[in-house]
PDB file of C-alpha atoms in Angstrom:
ATOM      1  CA  MET U 250      45.484 120.118 -39.995  1.00 46.00           C
ATOM      2  CA  SER U 251      45.907 116.764 -38.299  1.00 58.00           C
ATOM      3  CA  ALA U 252      44.720 113.607 -40.018  1.00 71.00           C
ATOM      4  CA  LEU U 253      43.812 112.280 -36.567  1.00 79.00           C
ATOM      5  CA  THR U 254      40.722 113.334 -34.638  1.00 83.00           C
ATOM      6  CA  THR U 255      39.327 113.488 -31.131  1.00 84.00           C
ATOM      7  CA  THR U 256      37.615 110.198 -31.924  1.00 88.00           C
ATOM      8  CA  ASP U 257      41.024 108.540 -32.333  1.00 87.00           C
ATOM      9  CA  LEU U 258      41.927 109.568 -28.784  1.00 88.00           C
ATOM     10  CA  ALA U 259      38.451 108.784 -27.440  1.00 88.00           C
ATOM     11  CA  LEU U 260      38.824 105.229 -28.726  1.00 91.00           C
ATOM     12  CA  ALA U 261      42.201 104.934 -26.997  1.00 92.00           C
ATOM     13  CA  LEU U 262      41.345 106.561 -23.654  1.00 93.00           C
ATOM     14  CA  SER U 263      38.246 106.492 -21.510  1.00 91.00           C
ATOM     15  CA  GLY U 264      36.047 109.555 -21.957  1.00 89.00           C
ATOM     16  CA  GLU U 265      36.664 110.519 -18.347  1.00 92.00           C
ATOM     17  CA  THR U 266      40.437 110.397 -18.777  1.00 93.00           C
ATOM     18  CA  LEU U 267      40.281 112.392 -22.002  1.00 93.00           C
ATOM     19  CA  VAL U 268      38.245 115.115 -20.278  1.00 94.00           C
ATOM     20  CA  GLN U 269      40.574 115.164 -17.258  1.00 94.00           C
ATOM     21  CA  LEU U 270      43.581 115.628 -19.519  1.00 94.00           C
ATOM     22  CA  THR U 271      42.110 118.250 -21.840  1.00 94.00           C
ATOM     23  CA  ASP U 272      39.383 120.223 -20.040  1.00 93.00           C
ATOM     24  CA  ASP U 273      41.241 123.489 -19.460  1.00 92.00           C
ATOM     25  CA  ASP U 274      38.103 125.611 -19.196  1.00 92.00           C
ATOM     26  CA  ARG U 275      36.476 123.199 -16.725  1.00 91.00           C
ATOM     27  CA  ASP U 276      33.206 122.868 -18.618  1.00 94.00           C
ATOM     28  CA  GLY U 277      33.193 119.057 -18.406  1.00 92.00           C
ATOM     29  CA  PHE U 278      34.112 118.499 -22.056  1.00 93.00           C
ATOM     30  CA  ALA U 279      37.367 117.773 -23.854  1.00 91.00           C
ATOM     31  CA  ASP U 280      38.779 120.988 -25.292  1.00 92.00           C
ATOM     32  CA  GLU U 281      39.171 120.530 -29.049  1.00 91.00           C
ATOM     33  CA  ALA U 282      42.124 122.944 -29.228  1.00 93.00           C
ATOM     34  CA  VAL U 283      44.079 120.949 -26.639  1.00 94.00           C
ATOM     35  CA  VAL U 284      43.309 117.674 -28.404  1.00 93.00           C
ATOM     36  CA  ALA U 285      44.227 119.156 -31.792  1.00 92.00           C
ATOM     37  CA  GLU U 286      47.534 120.444 -30.414  1.00 94.00           C
ATOM     38  CA  ALA U 287      48.462 117.028 -28.989  1.00 94.00           C
ATOM     39  CA  LEU U 288      47.497 115.201 -32.178  1.00 92.00           C
ATOM     40  CA  ALA U 289      49.275 117.689 -34.429  1.00 90.00           C
ATOM     41  CA  GLY U 290      52.439 117.510 -32.304  1.00 92.00           C
ATOM     42  CA  ALA U 291      52.487 113.715 -32.426  1.00 91.00           C
ATOM     43  CA  GLU U 292      51.797 113.685 -36.148  1.00 87.00           C
ATOM     44  CA  ARG U 293      54.516 116.295 -36.731  1.00 88.00           C
ATOM     45  CA  GLU U 294      57.007 114.163 -34.787  1.00 89.00           C
ATOM     46  CA  ILE U 295      56.237 111.180 -37.034  1.00 87.00           C
ATOM     47  CA  ARG U 296      56.327 113.194 -40.260  1.00 82.00           C
ATOM     48  CA  ASP U 297      59.616 114.885 -39.315  1.00 84.00           C
ATOM     49  CA  ARG U 298      61.228 111.541 -38.547  1.00 82.00           C
ATOM     50  CA  THR U 299      59.865 109.623 -41.524  1.00 78.00           C
ATOM     51  CA  GLY U 300      59.906 112.379 -44.141  1.00 76.00           C
ATOM     52  CA  MET U 301      56.218 111.860 -44.864  1.00 75.00           C
ATOM     53  CA  ALA U 302      54.618 114.754 -46.713  1.00 70.00           C
ATOM     54  CA  ASP U 303      52.055 116.888 -44.931  1.00 71.00           C
ATOM     55  CA  GLY U 304      48.581 115.741 -45.841  1.00 69.00           C
ATOM     56  CA  SER U 305      49.572 112.161 -46.609  1.00 70.00           C
ATOM     57  CA  PRO U 306      47.496 109.774 -44.497  1.00 68.00           C
ATOM     58  CA  LEU U 307      48.845 108.055 -41.422  1.00 69.00           C
ATOM     59  CA  VAL U 308      47.705 104.447 -41.624  1.00 64.00           C
ATOM     60  CA  GLY U 309      48.236 101.251 -39.686  1.00 68.00           C
ATOM     61  CA  ALA U 310      51.189 101.291 -37.348  1.00 75.00           C
ATOM     62  CA  ARG U 311      52.004 104.967 -38.003  1.00 81.00           C
ATOM     63  CA  ARG U 312      48.484 105.948 -36.965  1.00 84.00           C
ATOM     64  CA  ASP U 313      48.725 103.860 -33.782  1.00 88.00           C
ATOM     65  CA  ASP U 314      52.111 105.429 -33.054  1.00 91.00           C
ATOM     66  CA  ALA U 315      50.661 108.924 -33.439  1.00 91.00           C
ATOM     67  CA  VAL U 316      47.873 108.134 -30.969  1.00 94.00           C
ATOM     68  CA  ALA U 317      50.396 106.767 -28.446  1.00 95.00           C
ATOM     69  CA  LEU U 318      52.572 109.876 -28.785  1.00 95.00           C
ATOM     70  CA  ALA U 319      49.527 112.157 -28.464  1.00 95.00           C
ATOM     71  CA  VAL U 320      48.387 110.383 -25.283  1.00 96.00           C
ATOM     72  CA  GLU U 321      51.895 110.795 -23.884  1.00 96.00           C
ATOM     73  CA  ARG U 322      51.768 114.530 -24.666  1.00 96.00           C
ATOM     74  CA  LEU U 323      48.425 114.916 -22.900  1.00 96.00           C
ATOM     75  CA  PHE U 324      49.645 113.244 -19.727  1.00 96.00           C
ATOM     76  CA  HIS U 325      52.854 115.268 -19.725  1.00 95.00           C
ATOM     77  CA  ARG U 326      51.069 118.604 -20.190  1.00 93.00           C
ATOM     78  CA  ARG U 327      49.085 117.877 -17.018  1.00 91.00           C
ATOM     79  CA  ARG U 328      52.280 116.687 -15.295  1.00 92.00           C
ATOM     80  CA  GLN U 329      50.599 113.388 -14.554  1.00 89.00           C
ATOM     81  CA  THR U 330      52.360 110.058 -14.491  1.00 92.00           C
ATOM     82  CA  LEU U 331      51.978 108.288 -17.789  1.00 93.00           C
ATOM     83  CA  PRO U 332      50.438 104.831 -17.244  1.00 94.00           C
ATOM     84  CA  SER U 333      52.927 102.070 -18.019  1.00 94.00           C
ATOM     85  CA  GLU U 334      50.849 100.763 -20.950  1.00 94.00           C
ATOM     86  CA  TRP U 335      51.115 104.140 -22.685  1.00 94.00           C
ATOM     87  CA  ALA U 336      54.768 104.606 -21.737  1.00 94.00           C
ATOM     88  CA  ILE U 337      55.557 101.277 -23.407  1.00 95.00           C
ATOM     89  CA  ARG U 338      53.520 102.162 -26.494  1.00 94.00           C
ATOM     90  CA  ALA U 339      55.144 105.604 -26.842  1.00 94.00           C
ATOM     91  CA  ALA U 340      58.625 104.132 -26.365  1.00 94.00           C
ATOM     92  CA  GLY U 341      57.863 101.494 -28.990  1.00 93.00           C
ATOM     93  CA  ALA U 342      56.662 104.185 -31.390  1.00 92.00           C
ATOM     94  CA  ARG U 343      59.908 106.110 -30.984  1.00 91.00           C
ATOM     95  CA  GLN U 344      61.973 102.942 -31.450  1.00 91.00           C
ATOM     96  CA  ARG U 345      60.155 102.179 -34.695  1.00 87.00           C
ATOM     97  CA  LEU U 346      60.610 105.769 -35.861  1.00 85.00           C
ATOM     98  CA  HIS U 347      64.305 105.605 -35.028  1.00 82.00           C
ATOM     99  CA  ARG U 348      64.742 102.382 -37.028  1.00 79.00           C
ATOM    100  CA  LEU U 349      62.782 103.505 -40.119  1.00 70.00           C
ATOM    101  CA  PRO U 350      65.564 105.526 -41.775  1.00 61.00           C
ATOM    102  CA  HIS U 351      67.885 102.566 -41.256  1.00 52.00           C
ATOM    103  CA  GLY U 352      65.517 100.181 -43.013  1.00 50.00           C
ATOM    104  CA  THR U 353      65.051  97.902 -40.007  1.00 51.00           C
ATOM    105  CA  ALA U 354      61.400  98.685 -39.233  1.00 49.00           C
ATOM    106  CA  THR U 355      58.264  98.127 -41.251  1.00 52.00           C
ATOM    107  CA  ASN U 356      54.729  99.426 -41.248  1.00 51.00           C
ATOM    108  CA  ARG U 357      53.437  95.990 -40.333  1.00 53.00           C
ATOM    109  CA  THR U 358      51.131  95.500 -37.426  1.00 51.00           C
ATOM    110  CA  PRO U 359      50.471  92.242 -35.535  1.00 50.00           C
ATOM    111  CA  ASP U 360      47.306  91.792 -37.638  1.00 49.00           C
ATOM    112  CA  ASP U 361      49.422  91.563 -40.794  1.00 48.00           C
ATOM    113  CA  ARG U 362      50.447  87.992 -39.861  1.00 50.00           C
ATOM    114  CA  ALA U 363      47.150  86.665 -41.178  1.00 48.00           C
ATOM    115  CA  THR U 364      47.738  88.060 -44.661  1.00 47.00           C
ATOM    116  CA  ARG U 365      51.264  86.749 -45.214  1.00 50.00           C
ATOM    117  CA  PRO U 366      51.596  84.371 -48.145  1.00 52.00           C
ATOM    118  CA  GLY U 367      51.108  80.818 -46.941  1.00 52.00           C
ATOM    119  CA  ASN U 368      48.958  81.839 -43.994  1.00 50.00           C
ATOM    120  CA  LEU U 369      45.864  82.513 -46.089  1.00 48.00           C
ATOM    121  CA  ASN U 370      45.343  78.815 -46.824  1.00 50.00           C
ATOM    122  CA  ARG U 371      44.873  78.221 -43.090  1.00 48.00           C
ATOM    123  CA  TYR U 372      41.508  79.989 -43.084  1.00 46.00           C
TER     124      TYR U 372
END
């Protein structure tokens, strides 16, 4: 089971876009099975590349990467053009995943700057 949920995608995409990409039965609602498949595929890609154990939580940058890869999967399954913002995010996720085994990437996010030693005394 995926550690990510429909809510993770709903926060990333507009509700209308999420429904357009996932409503296979045309009932006006996002199909949970389609969402689960996209999230599980993205999570599996990250776990396979990083060697993370199944069931271990995806946090921070890895969680954001999984959402970007899931969004990419949803657009591709509908054969729709992936918006450039998501193409950049998915490409960045794959670059980070490629660098992880080589020790050149970290799990840091841009928000981590505030908690570096020396920066805390600025607040």
